[in-house]
Amino acid sequence: MIHWESGEGKLGNLKEFHNWFYHLPGVGLRIIRSLFAVLFCFVIFSFLGNQEGAFISSLVALQCVGPYTENRWKLIKERFAGTGIGAIWGFLVVQIFCLGKGTLFFQAESHGWTIWGILIIVSILGVVLYSTVAVNLKNMSYYSCMVYLSIVVTIAAEKNAFLFTAGRVLEIVVGILMAMICSFLYLPRAKNKDILFVSGIDDTLLTRDEKLPPYSRVELNRMIDDGAKFTLSTLRTPASLIESVSELHLTLPVIVMDGAALYNINEKSYLLTYMISYKSSERIIEFLEKRNLNLFINVVIDDLLVIYYDKLSNEAELDIFKRLKKSPYRNYVNRRLPENENVVYFMLIHEKENIANAYQELMKEEWISEYKVLTYDSDEYPGYAYIKIYNKEATRENMLRNLKAMLDFDKSVTFGSIPGKYDVLIEDSDHNTMVKKMKKVYEPIRLFSRGKS
């Protein structure tokens, strides 16, 4: 609850309310589709004079209206098949056991089920569930059970079993159809397929707990499958990237290792790398070894990422090695850098004080201008920091130019969390901001003009 106060307290509460209000989720298309599906159900059954039918079909429509899915036609067929299974068993139970008022299974006086009626209904419900499993429709068990129960629980003895079953199936089918029709409806939009969209990962696409939100996953996959040209640009290695965004339907090469490499996820191959020569690598190794700092030396050999290391001395190094050596995309080798091997990048992690001292000394060397050097604190290992050393030309901007030339693209839009470095600044990755902004650029609404396709 927000309490209104005077002075600074009131100003603070106003800011708190503004932040809360600003981060409220918008009214999504799924809500709008659900409302229209229910509206159509009520219109249809009001015209037929069947209020109960409007209620049943509306519940089904609300259950069926969903986000983008890869195979809608398959889903429609499965839902109708699930409805059919429930209808068949419901009809058979009603016909055989005459479940209705004034029977052995229903007490007309108390308007309650007898123990026999309950046992019959529940037992056959198990058969309905098993039937969906037997025909490989486990995901449609809900629809089968709903149809079955709506028939056997609500039918009265005086009603014709066949007509009642047919009516109930009609109500459910109408709900499914209205949901499917509304799910296929979209506002008219342009399709800017001549723009290359490039997004960062951390604090841009993934949330602060390193999760890909469901909305972002669904909408990104929909746009990619629709023809949007989308890729990623990250400090991560291909292995770390794949583990984080494996659910995305990425088709284009991705920029990895902060621009040191261009990687084809589908082919699992490196298309382009900026390397540090073996001769140049020797002086970096010598400089750091004199200060008793260990190195992870990343090398690409025949599309495999090989990580050479000599020894592991601190907790962070040991934990990184134990966690990552299990990955099929990483190959750790306990030896010095082989002669004539070129290096993609060097990585060292140590206590902050040691890293700060090493960085200061490193930046004083005359030859350091030939390299790109990054240093930053570790979020995962408090009290530790990194130094990473790359080829001077290994930048995300350079690799993006290479990618655009490879794909024959002139226009690109980049998304990231560092002010001044990207076309679109993303300050709130926890609310699907990046995907929402990309959607506005890729498919803006066009009510009165034809969009690009």
Coordinates of N, CA and C in Angstrom, one line a residue, residues 288-451:
L288 N 52.2 -12.3 -17.9 CA 51.3 -12.7 -16.9 C 51.9 -13.8 -16.0
E289 N 52.7 -14.7 -16.6 CA 53.3 -15.7 -15.8 C 54.3 -15.2 -14.8
K290 N 55.0 -14.1 -15.2 CA 55.9 -13.5 -14.2 C 55.2 -13.0 -13.0
R291 N 53.9 -12.7 -13.1 CA 53.2 -12.2 -12.0 C 52.3 -13.3 -11.3
N292 N 52.6 -14.6 -11.7 CA 51.9 -15.7 -11.1 C 50.4 -15.7 -11.3
L293 N 50.0 -15.3 -12.5 CA 48.6 -15.2 -12.9 C 48.4 -16.3 -13.9
N294 N 47.4 -17.2 -13.7 CA 47.1 -18.3 -14.6 C 46.2 -17.8 -15.7
L295 N 46.3 -18.6 -16.8 CA 45.5 -18.2 -18.0 C 44.7 -19.3 -18.5
F296 N 43.5 -19.0 -19.0 CA 42.7 -19.9 -19.9 C 42.9 -19.3 -21.3
I297 N 43.5 -20.1 -22.1 CA 43.9 -19.7 -23.5 C 42.9 -20.4 -24.5
N298 N 42.1 -19.6 -25.1 CA 41.0 -20.1 -26.0 C 41.5 -20.1 -27.4
V299 N 41.5 -21.3 -28.0 CA 41.9 -21.5 -29.4 C 40.9 -22.3 -30.2
V300 N 40.7 -21.9 -31.4 CA 39.7 -22.7 -32.3 C 40.5 -23.6 -33.2
I301 N 40.2 -24.9 -33.1 CA 40.9 -25.9 -34.0 C 39.8 -26.7 -34.7
D302 N 39.8 -26.6 -36.0 CA 38.8 -27.4 -36.7 C 37.4 -27.2 -36.1
D303 N 36.9 -26.0 -35.9 CA 35.6 -25.7 -35.4 C 35.4 -26.2 -33.9
L304 N 36.4 -26.5 -33.3 CA 36.4 -26.9 -31.8 C 37.0 -25.8 -31.0
L305 N 36.4 -25.5 -29.9 CA 37.0 -24.5 -29.0 C 37.8 -25.3 -28.0
V306 N 39.1 -25.1 -28.1 CA 40.1 -25.8 -27.2 C 40.6 -24.7 -26.2
I307 N 40.6 -25.1 -24.9 CA 41.0 -24.1 -23.9 C 42.2 -24.7 -23.1
Y308 N 43.4 -24.2 -23.4 CA 44.6 -24.6 -22.7 C 44.8 -23.9 -21.4
Y309 N 45.3 -24.7 -20.4 CA 45.6 -24.1 -19.1 C 46.8 -24.9 -18.5
D310 N 47.5 -24.2 -17.7 CA 48.7 -24.8 -17.1 C 48.4 -25.3 -15.7
K311 N 47.9 -24.4 -14.8 CA 47.6 -24.8 -13.5 C 46.4 -23.9 -13.0
L312 N 45.7 -24.4 -12.0 CA 44.6 -23.8 -11.4 C 44.9 -23.5 -9.9
S313 N 44.8 -22.3 -9.5 CA 45.2 -22.0 -8.1 C 44.2 -21.4 -7.2
N314 N 43.2 -20.6 -7.8 CA 42.2 -20.0 -6.9 C 40.9 -20.7 -7.1
E315 N 39.9 -20.4 -6.2 CA 38.6 -21.0 -6.1 C 37.8 -20.8 -7.4
A316 N 37.9 -19.6 -7.9 CA 37.1 -19.2 -9.2 C 37.6 -20.1 -10.3
E317 N 38.9 -20.2 -10.5 CA 39.5 -21.0 -11.6 C 39.1 -22.4 -11.5
L318 N 39.1 -23.0 -10.3 CA 38.8 -24.4 -10.1 C 37.3 -24.6 -10.4
D319 N 36.4 -23.7 -9.9 CA 35.0 -23.8 -10.1 C 34.6 -23.7 -11.6
I320 N 35.2 -22.8 -12.3 CA 35.0 -22.6 -13.7 C 35.4 -23.9 -14.5
F321 N 36.5 -24.4 -14.1 CA 37.0 -25.7 -14.8 C 36.1 -26.8 -14.5
K322 N 35.7 -27.0 -13.3 CA 34.8 -28.2 -12.9 C 33.4 -28.1 -13.6
R323 N 32.9 -26.9 -13.6 CA 31.6 -26.7 -14.2 C 31.5 -26.8 -15.7
L324 N 32.5 -26.2 -16.4 CA 32.5 -26.1 -17.8 C 33.1 -27.2 -18.6
K325 N 34.0 -28.0 -17.9 CA 34.7 -29.0 -18.7 C 33.7 -30.1 -19.1
K326 N 32.5 -30.2 -18.5 CA 31.5 -31.2 -18.9 C 30.8 -30.9 -20.2
S327 N 30.9 -29.6 -20.7 CA 30.2 -29.2 -21.9 C 30.8 -29.8 -23.1
P328 N 29.9 -30.3 -24.0 CA 30.4 -30.9 -25.3 C 31.0 -29.8 -26.2
Y329 N 30.8 -28.6 -25.9 CA 31.2 -27.5 -26.8 C 32.6 -26.9 -26.3
R330 N 33.1 -27.4 -25.2 CA 34.4 -26.9 -24.7 C 35.3 -28.1 -24.5
N331 N 36.6 -27.9 -24.8 CA 37.6 -28.9 -24.6 C 38.8 -28.4 -23.8
Y332 N 38.9 -28.7 -22.6 CA 40.0 -28.2 -21.7 C 41.2 -29.2 -21.9
V333 N 42.4 -28.6 -22.1 CA 43.6 -29.4 -22.2 C 44.6 -28.8 -21.3
N334 N 45.1 -29.7 -20.4 CA 46.1 -29.2 -19.4 C 47.5 -29.3 -20.0
R335 N 47.9 -28.2 -20.7 CA 49.2 -28.0 -21.3 C 49.4 -26.6 -21.7
R336 N 50.7 -26.3 -22.0 CA 51.0 -24.9 -22.5 C 50.5 -24.8 -23.9
L337 N 50.4 -23.5 -24.4 CA 50.0 -23.3 -25.7 C 50.9 -23.9 -26.7
P338 N 50.5 -24.8 -27.6 CA 51.3 -25.4 -28.6 C 51.9 -24.4 -29.5
E339 N 53.1 -24.7 -30.0 CA 53.8 -23.8 -30.9 C 53.0 -23.6 -32.2
N340 N 53.0 -22.3 -32.6 CA 52.3 -21.9 -33.9 C 50.8 -21.9 -33.8
E341 N 50.2 -22.1 -32.6 CA 48.7 -22.0 -32.5 C 48.4 -20.6 -32.3
N342 N 47.4 -20.1 -33.1 CA 46.9 -18.7 -32.9 C 45.8 -18.7 -31.8
V343 N 45.6 -17.6 -31.1 CA 44.7 -17.5 -30.0 C 43.5 -16.6 -30.3
V344 N 42.3 -17.1 -29.9 CA 41.2 -16.2 -30.1 C 41.1 -15.2 -28.9
Y345 N 41.3 -15.6 -27.7 CA 41.4 -14.7 -26.6 C 42.0 -15.4 -25.3
F346 N 42.6 -14.5 -24.5 CA 43.1 -15.0 -23.2 C 42.1 -14.6 -22.1
M347 N 41.9 -15.4 -21.1 CA 41.1 -15.0 -20.0 C 41.8 -15.4 -18.7
L348 N 41.8 -14.5 -17.7 CA 42.3 -14.8 -16.4 C 41.3 -14.2 -15.4
I349 N 41.1 -14.9 -14.3 CA 40.3 -14.5 -13.2 C 41.0 -14.6 -11.9
H350 N 41.0 -13.5 -11.1 CA 41.8 -13.5 -9.8 C 41.1 -12.5 -8.9
E351 N 41.7 -12.4 -7.7 CA 41.2 -11.5 -6.7 C 41.3 -10.1 -7.4
K352 N 40.3 -9.2 -7.0 CA 40.2 -7.9 -7.6 C 41.6 -7.1 -7.5
E353 N 42.2 -7.1 -6.4 CA 43.4 -6.4 -6.2 C 44.5 -6.8 -7.2
N354 N 44.7 -8.1 -7.3 CA 45.7 -8.7 -8.2 C 45.4 -8.3 -9.7
I355 N 44.1 -8.4 -10.0 CA 43.7 -8.0 -11.4 C 43.9 -6.5 -11.7
A356 N 43.6 -5.7 -10.7 CA 43.7 -4.3 -10.9 C 45.2 -3.9 -11.1
N357 N 46.1 -4.5 -10.3 CA 47.5 -4.3 -10.4 C 48.1 -4.8 -11.7
A358 N 47.6 -6.0 -12.1 CA 48.1 -6.5 -13.4 C 47.6 -5.7 -14.6
Y359 N 46.4 -5.2 -14.5 CA 45.8 -4.4 -15.6 C 46.6 -3.1 -15.7
Q360 N 46.9 -2.4 -14.6 CA 47.6 -1.2 -14.6 C 49.0 -1.4 -15.3
E361 N 49.7 -2.4 -14.8 CA 51.0 -2.7 -15.4 C 50.9 -3.1 -16.9
L362 N 49.9 -3.8 -17.2 CA 49.8 -4.3 -18.6 C 49.5 -3.1 -19.5
M363 N 48.7 -2.1 -19.1 CA 48.4 -1.0 -19.9 C 49.6 0.0 -20.1
K364 N 50.7 -0.2 -19.3 CA 51.8 0.6 -19.4 C 52.8 0.1 -20.5
E365 N 52.6 -1.2 -20.9 CA 53.5 -1.8 -21.9 C 53.3 -1.1 -23.3
E366 N 54.4 -0.9 -24.0 CA 54.3 -0.2 -25.3 C 53.5 -1.1 -26.3
W367 N 53.6 -2.4 -26.2 CA 53.0 -3.2 -27.2 C 51.5 -3.5 -27.0
I368 N 51.0 -3.0 -25.8 CA 49.6 -3.3 -25.5 C 48.6 -2.7 -26.5
S369 N 49.0 -1.7 -27.2 CA 48.1 -1.0 -28.1 C 47.7 -1.9 -29.3
E370 N 48.5 -3.1 -29.4 CA 48.2 -4.0 -30.5 C 47.0 -4.9 -30.1
Y371 N 46.5 -4.8 -28.9 CA 45.5 -5.7 -28.4 C 44.2 -4.9 -27.9
K372 N 43.2 -5.6 -27.7 CA 42.0 -5.1 -27.0 C 41.9 -5.8 -25.7
V373 N 41.9 -5.0 -24.6 CA 42.0 -5.5 -23.3 C 40.7 -5.1 -22.5
L374 N 40.0 -6.0 -21.9 CA 38.8 -5.8 -21.1 C 39.1 -6.2 -19.7
T375 N 38.6 -5.5 -18.7 CA 38.6 -5.9 -17.3 C 37.3 -5.5 -16.7
Y376 N 36.8 -6.4 -15.9 CA 35.5 -6.1 -15.2 C 35.3 -7.1 -14.0
D377 N 34.5 -6.7 -13.0 CA 34.3 -7.5 -11.9 C 33.4 -8.7 -12.2
S378 N 33.6 -9.8 -11.5 CA 32.8 -11.0 -11.7 C 31.5 -10.9 -10.8
D379 N 30.4 -11.1 -11.5 CA 29.1 -11.2 -10.7 C 29.0 -12.5 -10.0
E380 N 29.5 -13.5 -10.7 CA 29.3 -14.9 -10.2 C 30.3 -15.2 -9.0
Y381 N 31.4 -14.6 -9.0 CA 32.4 -14.8 -8.0 C 32.8 -13.5 -7.3
P382 N 32.1 -13.2 -6.2 CA 32.3 -11.9 -5.5 C 33.8 -11.8 -5.0
G383 N 34.3 -10.7 -5.2 CA 35.7 -10.5 -4.8 C 36.7 -10.8 -5.9
Y384 N 36.2 -11.3 -7.0 CA 37.1 -11.6 -8.1 C 36.8 -10.7 -9.3
A385 N 37.8 -10.6 -10.2 CA 37.6 -9.8 -11.5 C 38.3 -10.5 -12.6
Y386 N 37.9 -10.1 -13.8 CA 38.5 -10.7 -15.1 C 39.4 -9.8 -15.8
I387 N 40.3 -10.3 -16.5 CA 41.0 -9.7 -17.6 C 40.8 -10.5 -18.9
K388 N 40.4 -10.0 -20.0 CA 40.3 -10.7 -21.3 C 41.1 -9.9 -22.3
I389 N 41.9 -10.6 -23.1 CA 42.7 -10.0 -24.1 C 42.4 -10.6 -25.5
Y390 N 42.1 -9.7 -26.4 CA 41.7 -10.1 -27.8 C 42.6 -9.4 -28.8
N391 N 42.5 -9.8 -30.1 CA 43.0 -9.1 -31.2 C 42.4 -7.7 -31.2
K392 N 43.2 -6.7 -31.6 CA 42.7 -5.3 -31.6 C 41.5 -5.1 -32.4
E393 N 41.4 -5.9 -33.5 CA 40.3 -5.7 -34.5 C 39.0 -6.5 -34.0
A394 N 39.1 -7.2 -32.9 CA 38.0 -8.1 -32.5 C 37.0 -7.2 -31.7
T395 N 36.2 -6.6 -32.5 CA 35.1 -5.8 -31.9 C 33.7 -6.2 -32.5
R396 N 32.7 -6.0 -31.7 CA 31.4 -6.4 -32.2 C 31.0 -5.5 -33.4
E397 N 31.4 -4.3 -33.5 CA 31.1 -3.4 -34.6 C 31.8 -4.0 -35.9
N398 N 33.0 -4.4 -35.8 CA 33.7 -4.9 -36.9 C 33.1 -6.2 -37.4
M399 N 32.7 -7.1 -36.5 CA 32.1 -8.3 -36.8 C 30.7 -8.1 -37.4
L400 N 30.0 -7.1 -36.9 CA 28.7 -6.8 -37.5 C 28.8 -6.4 -38.9
R401 N 29.8 -5.5 -39.2 CA 30.1 -5.1 -40.6 C 30.4 -6.3 -41.5
N402 N 31.1 -7.3 -41.0 CA 31.4 -8.5 -41.7 C 30.1 -9.3 -42.0
L403 N 29.3 -9.4 -41.0 CA 28.1 -10.2 -41.1 C 27.1 -9.5 -42.1
K404 N 27.0 -8.2 -42.0 CA 26.1 -7.5 -43.0 C 26.6 -7.7 -44.4
A405 N 27.9 -7.6 -44.6 CA 28.5 -7.9 -45.9 C 28.2 -9.3 -46.4
M406 N 28.3 -10.2 -45.5 CA 28.1 -11.6 -45.8 C 26.6 -11.9 -46.2
L407 N 25.7 -11.2 -45.5 CA 24.3 -11.4 -45.8 C 23.7 -10.4 -46.8
D408 N 24.6 -9.5 -47.2 CA 24.2 -8.4 -48.2 C 23.1 -7.6 -47.6
F409 N 23.3 -7.1 -46.4 CA 22.3 -6.2 -45.7 C 23.0 -4.8 -45.6
D410 N 22.2 -3.8 -45.8 CA 22.6 -2.4 -45.6 C 22.2 -1.8 -44.2
K411 N 21.0 -2.2 -43.8 CA 20.5 -1.6 -42.6 C 20.5 -2.6 -41.4
S412 N 20.8 -2.1 -40.2 CA 20.8 -2.9 -39.0 C 20.3 -2.1 -37.8
V413 N 19.7 -2.8 -36.9 CA 19.3 -2.1 -35.6 C 19.9 -3.0 -34.5
T414 N 20.7 -2.3 -33.6 CA 21.3 -3.0 -32.5 C 20.6 -2.7 -31.2
F415 N 20.5 -3.7 -30.3 CA 19.9 -3.5 -29.0 C 21.0 -3.9 -27.9
G416 N 21.1 -3.0 -26.9 CA 22.1 -3.3 -25.8 C 21.8 -2.5 -24.6
S417 N 22.6 -2.8 -23.5 CA 22.3 -2.1 -22.3 C 23.4 -1.0 -21.9
I418 N 24.3 -0.8 -22.8 CA 25.4 0.2 -22.6 C 25.0 1.5 -23.3
P419 N 24.8 2.6 -22.6 CA 24.4 3.9 -23.2 C 25.4 4.3 -24.2
G420 N 24.9 4.8 -25.4 CA 25.8 5.3 -26.4 C 26.4 4.3 -27.3
K421 N 26.3 3.0 -27.0 CA 26.9 2.0 -27.8 C 26.0 1.3 -28.8
Y422 N 24.7 1.4 -28.6 CA 23.7 0.7 -29.4 C 22.7 1.6 -30.0
D423 N 22.0 1.2 -31.0 CA 21.0 2.0 -31.6 C 19.8 2.2 -30.7
V424 N 19.5 1.1 -29.9 CA 18.3 1.1 -29.0 C 18.9 0.7 -27.6
L425 N 18.7 1.6 -26.7 CA 19.2 1.3 -25.3 C 18.1 0.5 -24.6
I426 N 18.5 -0.6 -23.9 CA 17.6 -1.5 -23.2 C 17.9 -1.3 -21.7
E427 N 17.0 -0.7 -20.9 CA 17.3 -0.5 -19.5 C 16.5 -1.4 -18.6
D428 N 15.6 -2.2 -19.2 CA 14.8 -3.1 -18.3 C 14.6 -4.4 -19.0
S429 N 15.5 -5.3 -18.8 CA 15.4 -6.6 -19.5 C 14.4 -7.5 -18.8
D430 N 13.9 -7.2 -17.6 CA 13.0 -8.1 -16.9 C 11.6 -8.0 -17.5
H431 N 11.3 -7.0 -18.4 CA 9.9 -6.8 -18.8 C 9.8 -6.9 -20.3
N432 N 10.6 -7.8 -20.9 CA 10.6 -8.1 -22.4 C 10.7 -6.9 -23.2
T433 N 11.5 -5.9 -22.7 CA 11.6 -4.6 -23.4 C 12.2 -4.7 -24.8
M434 N 13.3 -5.5 -24.9 CA 14.0 -5.6 -26.1 C 13.1 -6.2 -27.2
V435 N 12.4 -7.3 -26.9 CA 11.5 -7.9 -27.9 C 10.3 -6.9 -28.3
K436 N 9.8 -6.2 -27.4 CA 8.7 -5.3 -27.6 C 9.2 -4.2 -28.6
K437 N 10.4 -3.7 -28.3 CA 10.9 -2.6 -29.2 C 11.3 -3.1 -30.6
M438 N 11.8 -4.3 -30.6 CA 12.1 -4.9 -31.9 C 10.8 -5.1 -32.7
K439 N 9.7 -5.6 -32.1 CA 8.5 -5.8 -32.7 C 7.9 -4.5 -33.4
K440 N 8.1 -3.4 -32.7 CA 7.6 -2.1 -33.2 C 8.3 -1.7 -34.5
V441 N 9.6 -2.1 -34.5 CA 10.4 -1.7 -35.7 C 10.2 -2.7 -36.9
Y442 N 10.1 -4.0 -36.5 CA 10.0 -5.1 -37.5 C 8.6 -5.1 -38.2
E443 N 7.6 -5.0 -37.4 CA 6.2 -5.0 -37.9 C 5.3 -4.0 -37.3
P444 N 5.6 -2.7 -37.7 CA 4.7 -1.6 -37.3 C 3.3 -1.8 -37.9
I445 N 2.3 -1.3 -37.2 CA 0.9 -1.4 -37.7 C 0.7 -0.5 -38.9
R446 N 0.1 -1.1 -39.9 CA -0.2 -0.3 -41.2 C -1.7 -0.5 -41.5
L447 N -2.5 0.4 -41.1 CA -4.0 0.3 -41.3 C -4.4 0.7 -42.7
F448 N -3.7 1.6 -43.3 CA -4.2 2.1 -44.6 C -3.1 2.1 -45.7
S449 N -2.0 1.3 -45.5 CA -1.0 1.2 -46.6 C -0.5 -0.2 -46.6
R450 N 0.0 -0.6 -47.7 CA 0.6 -1.9 -47.8 C 2.0 -1.9 -47.2
G451 N 2.3 -2.9 -46.4 CA 3.7 -3.0 -45.8 C 4.6 -3.9 -46.7

